[in-house]
Tab-separated table of C-alpha atoms and ligand atoms in Angstrom:
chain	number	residue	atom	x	y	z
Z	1	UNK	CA	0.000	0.000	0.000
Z	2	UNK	CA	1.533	3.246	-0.918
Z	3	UNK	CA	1.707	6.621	1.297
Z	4	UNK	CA	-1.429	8.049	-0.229
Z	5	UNK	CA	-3.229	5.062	0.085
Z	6	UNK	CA	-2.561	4.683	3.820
Z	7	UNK	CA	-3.550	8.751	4.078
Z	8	UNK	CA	-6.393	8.077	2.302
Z	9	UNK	CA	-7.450	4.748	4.831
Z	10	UNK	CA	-6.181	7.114	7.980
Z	11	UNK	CA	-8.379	9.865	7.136
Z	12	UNK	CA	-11.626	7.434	7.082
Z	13	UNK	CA	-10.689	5.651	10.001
Z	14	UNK	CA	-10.977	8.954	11.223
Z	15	UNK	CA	-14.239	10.294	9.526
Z	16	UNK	CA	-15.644	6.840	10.637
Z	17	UNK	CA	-14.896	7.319	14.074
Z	18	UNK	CA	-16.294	10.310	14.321
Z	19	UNK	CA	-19.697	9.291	13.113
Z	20	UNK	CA	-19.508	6.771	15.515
Z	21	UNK	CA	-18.487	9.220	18.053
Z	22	UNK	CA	-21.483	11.630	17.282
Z	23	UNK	CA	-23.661	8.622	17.235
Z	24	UNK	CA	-23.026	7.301	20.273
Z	25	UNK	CA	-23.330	10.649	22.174
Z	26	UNK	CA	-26.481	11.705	20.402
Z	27	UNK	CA	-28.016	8.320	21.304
Z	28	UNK	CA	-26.842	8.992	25.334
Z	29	UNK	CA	-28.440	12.620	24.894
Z	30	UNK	CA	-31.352	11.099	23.973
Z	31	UNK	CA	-31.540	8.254	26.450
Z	32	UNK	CA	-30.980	10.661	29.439
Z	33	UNK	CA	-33.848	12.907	27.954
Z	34	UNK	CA	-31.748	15.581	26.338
Z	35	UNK	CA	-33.370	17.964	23.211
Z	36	UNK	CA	-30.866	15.562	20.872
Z	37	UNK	CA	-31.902	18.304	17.775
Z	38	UNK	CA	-30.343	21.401	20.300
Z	39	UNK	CA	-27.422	19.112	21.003
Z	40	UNK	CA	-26.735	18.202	17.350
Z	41	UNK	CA	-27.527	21.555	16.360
Z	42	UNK	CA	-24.339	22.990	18.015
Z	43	UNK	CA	-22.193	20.507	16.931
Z	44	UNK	CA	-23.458	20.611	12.836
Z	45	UNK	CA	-23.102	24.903	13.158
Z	46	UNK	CA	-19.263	24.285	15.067
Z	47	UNK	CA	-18.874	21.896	11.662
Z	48	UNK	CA	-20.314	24.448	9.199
Z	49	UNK	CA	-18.292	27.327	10.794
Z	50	UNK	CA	-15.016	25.140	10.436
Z	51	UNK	CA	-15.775	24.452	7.396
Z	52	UNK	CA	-16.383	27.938	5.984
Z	53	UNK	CA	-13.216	28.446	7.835
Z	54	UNK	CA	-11.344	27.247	5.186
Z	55	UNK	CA	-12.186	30.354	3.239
Z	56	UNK	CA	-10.002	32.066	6.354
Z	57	UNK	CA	-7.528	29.746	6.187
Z	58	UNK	CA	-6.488	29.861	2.597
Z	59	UNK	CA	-6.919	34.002	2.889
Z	60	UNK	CA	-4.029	34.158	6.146
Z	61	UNK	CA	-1.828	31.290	4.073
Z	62	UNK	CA	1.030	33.561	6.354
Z	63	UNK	CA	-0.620	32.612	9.445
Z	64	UNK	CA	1.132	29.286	11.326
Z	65	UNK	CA	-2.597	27.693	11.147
Z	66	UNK	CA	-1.242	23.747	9.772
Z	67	UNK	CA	-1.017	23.316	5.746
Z	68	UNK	CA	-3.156	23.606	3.503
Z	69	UNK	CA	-2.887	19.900	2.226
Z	70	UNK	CA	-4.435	19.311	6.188
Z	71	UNK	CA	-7.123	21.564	6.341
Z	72	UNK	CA	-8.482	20.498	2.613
Z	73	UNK	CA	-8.699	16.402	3.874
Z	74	UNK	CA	-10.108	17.457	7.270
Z	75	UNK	CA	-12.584	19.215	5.373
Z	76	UNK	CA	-13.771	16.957	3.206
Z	77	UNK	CA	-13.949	14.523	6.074
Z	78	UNK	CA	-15.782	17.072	8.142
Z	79	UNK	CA	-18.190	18.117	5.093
Z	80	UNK	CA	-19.096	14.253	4.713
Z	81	UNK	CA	-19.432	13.461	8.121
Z	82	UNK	CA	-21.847	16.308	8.614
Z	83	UNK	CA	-24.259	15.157	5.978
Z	84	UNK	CA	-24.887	12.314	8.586
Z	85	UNK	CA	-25.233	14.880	11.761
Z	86	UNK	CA	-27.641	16.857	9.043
Z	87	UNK	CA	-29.554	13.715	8.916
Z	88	UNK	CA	-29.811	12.825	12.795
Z	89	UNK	CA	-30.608	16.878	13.126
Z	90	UNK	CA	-33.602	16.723	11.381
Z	91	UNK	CA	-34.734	13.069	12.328
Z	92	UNK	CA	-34.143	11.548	8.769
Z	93	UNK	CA	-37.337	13.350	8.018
Z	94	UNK	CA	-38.265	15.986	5.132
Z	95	UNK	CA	-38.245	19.661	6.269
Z	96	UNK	CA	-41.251	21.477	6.843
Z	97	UNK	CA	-41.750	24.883	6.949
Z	98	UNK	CA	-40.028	27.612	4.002
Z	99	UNK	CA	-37.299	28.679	5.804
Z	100	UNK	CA	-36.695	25.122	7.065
Z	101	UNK	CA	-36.841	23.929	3.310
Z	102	UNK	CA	-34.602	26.553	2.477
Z	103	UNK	CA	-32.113	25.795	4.941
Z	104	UNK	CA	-31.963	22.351	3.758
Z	105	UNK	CA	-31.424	22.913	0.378
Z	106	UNK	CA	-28.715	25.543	0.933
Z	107	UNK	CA	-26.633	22.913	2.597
Z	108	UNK	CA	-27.051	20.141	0.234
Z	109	UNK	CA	-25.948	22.585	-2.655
Z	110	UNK	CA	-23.204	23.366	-0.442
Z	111	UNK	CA	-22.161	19.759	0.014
Z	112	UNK	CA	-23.132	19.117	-3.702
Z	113	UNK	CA	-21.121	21.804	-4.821
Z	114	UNK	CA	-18.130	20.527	-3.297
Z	115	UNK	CA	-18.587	17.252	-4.275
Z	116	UNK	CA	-18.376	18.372	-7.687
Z	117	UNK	CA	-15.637	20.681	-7.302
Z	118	UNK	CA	-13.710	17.991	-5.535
Z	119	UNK	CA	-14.032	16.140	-9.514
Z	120	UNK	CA	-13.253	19.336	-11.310
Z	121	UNK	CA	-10.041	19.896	-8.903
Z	122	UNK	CA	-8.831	16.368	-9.632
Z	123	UNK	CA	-9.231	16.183	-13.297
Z	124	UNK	CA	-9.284	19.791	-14.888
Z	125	UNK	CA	-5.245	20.344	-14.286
Z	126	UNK	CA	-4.368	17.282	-15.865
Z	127	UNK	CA	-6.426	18.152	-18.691
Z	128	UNK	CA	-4.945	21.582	-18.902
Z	129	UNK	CA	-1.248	19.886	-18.451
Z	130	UNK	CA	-1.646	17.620	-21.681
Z	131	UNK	CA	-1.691	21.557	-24.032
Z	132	UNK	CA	1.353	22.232	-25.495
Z	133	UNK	CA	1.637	25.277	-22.878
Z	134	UNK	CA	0.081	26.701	-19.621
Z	135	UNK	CA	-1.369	30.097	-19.468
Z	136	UNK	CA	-2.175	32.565	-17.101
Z	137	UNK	CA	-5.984	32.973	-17.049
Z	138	UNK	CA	-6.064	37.043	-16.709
Z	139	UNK	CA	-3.848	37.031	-19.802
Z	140	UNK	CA	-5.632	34.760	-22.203
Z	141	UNK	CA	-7.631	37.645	-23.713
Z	142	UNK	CA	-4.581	39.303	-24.831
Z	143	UNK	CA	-2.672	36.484	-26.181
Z	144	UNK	CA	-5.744	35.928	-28.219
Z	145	UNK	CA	-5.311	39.136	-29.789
Z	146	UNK	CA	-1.829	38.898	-30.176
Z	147	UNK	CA	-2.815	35.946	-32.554
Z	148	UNK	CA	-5.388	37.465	-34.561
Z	149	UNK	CA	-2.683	40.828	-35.035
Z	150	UNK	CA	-0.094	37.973	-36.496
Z	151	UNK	CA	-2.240	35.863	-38.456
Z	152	UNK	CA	-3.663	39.006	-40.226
Z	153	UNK	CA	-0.162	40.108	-40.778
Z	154	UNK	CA	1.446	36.767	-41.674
Z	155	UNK	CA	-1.297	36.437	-44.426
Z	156	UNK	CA	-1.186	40.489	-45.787
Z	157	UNK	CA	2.604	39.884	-46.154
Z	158	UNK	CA	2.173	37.073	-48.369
Z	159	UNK	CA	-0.377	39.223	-50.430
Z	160	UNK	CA	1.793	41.912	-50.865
Z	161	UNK	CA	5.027	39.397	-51.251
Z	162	UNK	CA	3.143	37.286	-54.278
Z	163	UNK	CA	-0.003	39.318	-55.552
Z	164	UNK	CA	-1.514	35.660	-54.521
Z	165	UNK	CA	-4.914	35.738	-52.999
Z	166	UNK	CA	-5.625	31.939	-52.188
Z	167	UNK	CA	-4.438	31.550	-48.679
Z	168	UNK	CA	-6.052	35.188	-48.311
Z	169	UNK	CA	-9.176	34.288	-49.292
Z	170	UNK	CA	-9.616	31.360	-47.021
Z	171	UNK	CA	-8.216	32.736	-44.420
Z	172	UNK	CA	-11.333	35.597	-44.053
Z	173	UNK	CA	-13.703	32.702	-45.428
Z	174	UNK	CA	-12.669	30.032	-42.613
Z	175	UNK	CA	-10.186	31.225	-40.262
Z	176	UNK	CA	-10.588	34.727	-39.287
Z	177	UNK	CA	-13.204	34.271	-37.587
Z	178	UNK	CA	-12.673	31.143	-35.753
Z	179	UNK	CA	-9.646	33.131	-34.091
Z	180	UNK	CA	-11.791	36.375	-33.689
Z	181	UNK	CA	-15.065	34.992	-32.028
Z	182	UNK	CA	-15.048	33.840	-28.713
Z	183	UNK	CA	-16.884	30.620	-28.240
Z	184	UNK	CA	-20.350	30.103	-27.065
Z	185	UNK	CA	-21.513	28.838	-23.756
Z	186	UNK	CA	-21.435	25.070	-24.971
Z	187	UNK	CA	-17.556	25.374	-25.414
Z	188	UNK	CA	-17.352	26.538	-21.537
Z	189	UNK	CA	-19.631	23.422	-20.365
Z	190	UNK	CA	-17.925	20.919	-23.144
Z	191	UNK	CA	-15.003	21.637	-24.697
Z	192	UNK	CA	-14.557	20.158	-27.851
Z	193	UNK	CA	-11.343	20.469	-30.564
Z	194	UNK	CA	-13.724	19.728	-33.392
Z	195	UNK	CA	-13.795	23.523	-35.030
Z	196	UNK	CA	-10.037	23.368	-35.019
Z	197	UNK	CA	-9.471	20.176	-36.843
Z	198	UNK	CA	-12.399	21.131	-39.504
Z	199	UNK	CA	-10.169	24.192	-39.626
Z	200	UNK	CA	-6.858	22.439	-39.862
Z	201	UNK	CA	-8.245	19.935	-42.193
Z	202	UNK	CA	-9.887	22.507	-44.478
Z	203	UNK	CA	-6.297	24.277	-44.552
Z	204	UNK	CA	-4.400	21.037	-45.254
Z	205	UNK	CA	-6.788	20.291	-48.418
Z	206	UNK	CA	-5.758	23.452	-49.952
Z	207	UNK	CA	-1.827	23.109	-49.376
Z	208	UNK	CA	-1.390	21.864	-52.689
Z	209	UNK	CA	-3.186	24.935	-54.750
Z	210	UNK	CA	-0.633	26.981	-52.470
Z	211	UNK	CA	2.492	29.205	-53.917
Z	212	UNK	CA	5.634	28.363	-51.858
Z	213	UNK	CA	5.232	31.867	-49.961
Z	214	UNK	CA	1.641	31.182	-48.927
Z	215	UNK	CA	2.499	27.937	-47.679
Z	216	UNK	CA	5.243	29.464	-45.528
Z	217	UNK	CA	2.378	31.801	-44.449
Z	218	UNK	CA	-0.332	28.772	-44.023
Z	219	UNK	CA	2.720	26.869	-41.679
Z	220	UNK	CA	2.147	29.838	-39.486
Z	221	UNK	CA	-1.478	29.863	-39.643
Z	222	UNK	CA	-1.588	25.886	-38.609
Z	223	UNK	CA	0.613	26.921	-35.449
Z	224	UNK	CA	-1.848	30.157	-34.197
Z	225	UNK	CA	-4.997	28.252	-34.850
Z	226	UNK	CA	-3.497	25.343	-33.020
Z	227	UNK	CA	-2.655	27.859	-30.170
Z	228	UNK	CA	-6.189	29.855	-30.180
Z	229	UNK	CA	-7.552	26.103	-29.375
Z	230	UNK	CA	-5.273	25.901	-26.396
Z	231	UNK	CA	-6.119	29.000	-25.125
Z	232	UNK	CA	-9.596	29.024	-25.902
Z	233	UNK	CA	-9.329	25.206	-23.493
Z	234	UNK	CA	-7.411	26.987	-20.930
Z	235	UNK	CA	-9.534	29.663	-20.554
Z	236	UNK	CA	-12.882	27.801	-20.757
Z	237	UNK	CA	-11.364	25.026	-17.954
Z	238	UNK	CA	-9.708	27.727	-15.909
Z	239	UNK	CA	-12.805	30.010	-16.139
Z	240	UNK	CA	-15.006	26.543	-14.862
Z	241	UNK	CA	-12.422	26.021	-11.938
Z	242	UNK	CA	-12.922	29.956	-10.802
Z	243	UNK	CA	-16.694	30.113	-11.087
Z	244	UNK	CA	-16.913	26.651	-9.155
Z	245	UNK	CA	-15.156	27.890	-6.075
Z	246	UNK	CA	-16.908	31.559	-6.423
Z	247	UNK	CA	-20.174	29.116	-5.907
Z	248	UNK	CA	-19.274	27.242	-3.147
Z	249	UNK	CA	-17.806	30.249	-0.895
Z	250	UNK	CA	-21.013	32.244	-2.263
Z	251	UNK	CA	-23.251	29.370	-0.834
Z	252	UNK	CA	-21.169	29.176	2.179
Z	253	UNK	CA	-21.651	32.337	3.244
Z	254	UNK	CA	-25.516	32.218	2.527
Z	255	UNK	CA	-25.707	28.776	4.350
Z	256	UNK	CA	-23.986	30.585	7.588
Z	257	UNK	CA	-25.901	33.459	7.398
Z	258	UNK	CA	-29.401	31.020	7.177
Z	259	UNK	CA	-27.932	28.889	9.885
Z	260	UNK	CA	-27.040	31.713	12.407
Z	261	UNK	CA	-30.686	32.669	11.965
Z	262	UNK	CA	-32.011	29.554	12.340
Z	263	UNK	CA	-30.070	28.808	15.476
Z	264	UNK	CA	-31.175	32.008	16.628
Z	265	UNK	CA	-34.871	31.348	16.119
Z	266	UNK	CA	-34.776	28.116	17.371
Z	267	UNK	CA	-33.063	29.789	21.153
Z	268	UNK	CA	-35.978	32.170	21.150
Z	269	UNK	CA	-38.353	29.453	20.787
Z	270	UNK	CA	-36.836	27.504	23.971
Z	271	UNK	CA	-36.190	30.547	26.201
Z	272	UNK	CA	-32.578	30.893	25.727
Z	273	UNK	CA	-29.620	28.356	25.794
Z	274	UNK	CA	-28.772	25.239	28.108
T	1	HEM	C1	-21.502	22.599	4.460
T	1	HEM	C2	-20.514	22.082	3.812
T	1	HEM	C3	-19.324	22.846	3.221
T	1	HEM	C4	-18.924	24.150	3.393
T	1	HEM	C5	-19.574	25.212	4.257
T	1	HEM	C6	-17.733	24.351	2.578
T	1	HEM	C7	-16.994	25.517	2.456
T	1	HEM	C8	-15.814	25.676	1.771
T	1	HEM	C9	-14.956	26.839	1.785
T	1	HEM	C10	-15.242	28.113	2.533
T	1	HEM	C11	-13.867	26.575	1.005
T	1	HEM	C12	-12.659	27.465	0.776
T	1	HEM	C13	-12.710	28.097	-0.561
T	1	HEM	C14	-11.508	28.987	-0.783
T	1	HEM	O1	-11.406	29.993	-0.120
T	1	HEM	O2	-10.688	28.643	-1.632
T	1	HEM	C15	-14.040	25.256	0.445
T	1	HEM	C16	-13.164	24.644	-0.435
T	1	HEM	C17	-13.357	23.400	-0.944
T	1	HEM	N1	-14.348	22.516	-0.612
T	1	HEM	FE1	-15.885	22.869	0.653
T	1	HEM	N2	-17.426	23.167	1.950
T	1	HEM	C18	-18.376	22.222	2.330
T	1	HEM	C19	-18.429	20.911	1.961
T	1	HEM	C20	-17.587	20.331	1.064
T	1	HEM	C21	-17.657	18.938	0.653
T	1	HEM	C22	-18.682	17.914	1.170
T	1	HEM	C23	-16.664	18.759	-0.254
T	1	HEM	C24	-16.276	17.508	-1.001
T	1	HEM	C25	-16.492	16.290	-0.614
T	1	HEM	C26	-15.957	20.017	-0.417
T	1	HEM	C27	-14.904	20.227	-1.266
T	1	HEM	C28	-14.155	21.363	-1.329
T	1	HEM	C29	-13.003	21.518	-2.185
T	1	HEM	C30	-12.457	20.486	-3.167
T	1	HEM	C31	-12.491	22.804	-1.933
T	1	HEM	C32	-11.327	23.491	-2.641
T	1	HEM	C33	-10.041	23.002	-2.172
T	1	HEM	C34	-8.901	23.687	-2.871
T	1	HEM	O3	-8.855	23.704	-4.099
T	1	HEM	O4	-8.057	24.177	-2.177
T	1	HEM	N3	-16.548	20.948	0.404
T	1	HEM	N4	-15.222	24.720	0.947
């Protein structure tokens, strides 16, 4: 068994405990007569707060608070485990009530949410590692424009060079504006290569009606429209991996803010903490 491995078997060992633990005192609240929903109710908001604490953590990296690589298994441990003290908090039973209802589905879009960033985290850099280079996501718009500026150029110097207009031609038919457009909102949720290799292929076909100059021109064509691909990947995939964790801090902070009312509410309705 390799390092990971045992991490990985350590860490749920852990988690599993822990339910256990929580079990066992919930069921001992309950037996000596204790409001079990009060008791679990503290614990699940401590969870929640530790959790959004993560948020703080990453914020104060400075701060001698334990890695990073810690606090990101604890807190996928914790996030699990509390979908099971969620559970025993509200008896296994439907919510009733709006706010109630509300509450509830806050937290499992919460939980959802990081579920599915947990996926996007694990396999969107290795997709973005197999490009032929890595880009910084602020600067992607300007590279991309850097690209069109050369391809126009490359292909006006070959006009001017030969008199020529082939490569020219096809180049504002087919390939202008595949580097010029951005891509629509299918792109962002699937990225596909297909447009570039119609592209590619389309330029390939018409190598052989091509002067010597314009196929110097369309060799630097096939490496920008190659490029405009990558970037147009990196930015799509980077873009998903931003708006992901904007969601699950923006639903953190919602779910505390519902909670702490909540909790509230519920104190009112008893006369004040025990
Ligand atoms: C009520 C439950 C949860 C809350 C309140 C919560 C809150 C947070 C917060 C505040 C961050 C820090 C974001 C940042 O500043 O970068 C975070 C990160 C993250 N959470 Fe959650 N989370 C919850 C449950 C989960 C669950 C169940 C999972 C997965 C099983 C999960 C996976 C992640 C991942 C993968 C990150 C990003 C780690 C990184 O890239 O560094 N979360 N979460």
């Amino acid at each position: 068994m390799n390092a990971f491995a045992r991490r990985r078997l350590r860490y749920s060992a852990a988690a599993l405990t822990l339910v256990a633990a929580l079990w066992a005192w919930l069921w001992w609240v309950d037996a000596s007569l204790g409001a079990t929903a009060y008791q679990s109710g503290y614990v699940l908001y401590g969870m929640v707060v530790f959790l959004a604490a993560y948020n703080l953590r990453k914020k104060l990296p400075g701060l001698p608070l334990g890695s990073s690589r810690v606090w990101l298994q604890l807190h996928l441990y914790v996030g699990v485990t509390s979908v099971f003290l969620l559970g025993t908090h509200i008896s296994w039973r439907q919510p009733n009530g709006y706010f109630e209802t509300a509450l509830f589905a806050l937290y499992a879009a919460t939980v959802g949410s990081g579920v599915w960033g947990l996926y996007l985290t694990r396999t969107i850099p290795k997709q973005l590692a197999r490009t032929s280079e890595q880009f910084v996501w602020e600067r992607i718009p300007r590279l991309r424009s850097d690209l069109l500026r050369r391809s126009r150029a490359a292909v006006l110097q070959c006009v001017s060079q030969t008199g020529v207009t082939t490569l020219a031609e096809f180049y504002s038919d087919r390939v202008d504006n595949y580097l010029a457009a951005p891509r629509g909102a299918a792109y962002f949720v699937r990225p596909s290569s297909a447009v570039r290799r119609r592209v590619m292929a389309e330029l390939t076909d018409l190598r052989r009606f091509l002067t010597e100059a314009e196929e110097a021109a369309s060799e630097k064509l096939f490496a920008i429209i190659r490029k405009k691909d990558d970037l147009d990947f990196h930015q799509a995939r980077q873009g998903l991996l931003k708006g992901w964790l904007f969601l699950h801090i923006a639903l953190t902070y919602t779910l505390i803010a519902f909670a702490t009312l909540h909790g509230v509410v519920a104190l009112a309705m008893r006369g004040g903490p025990r």
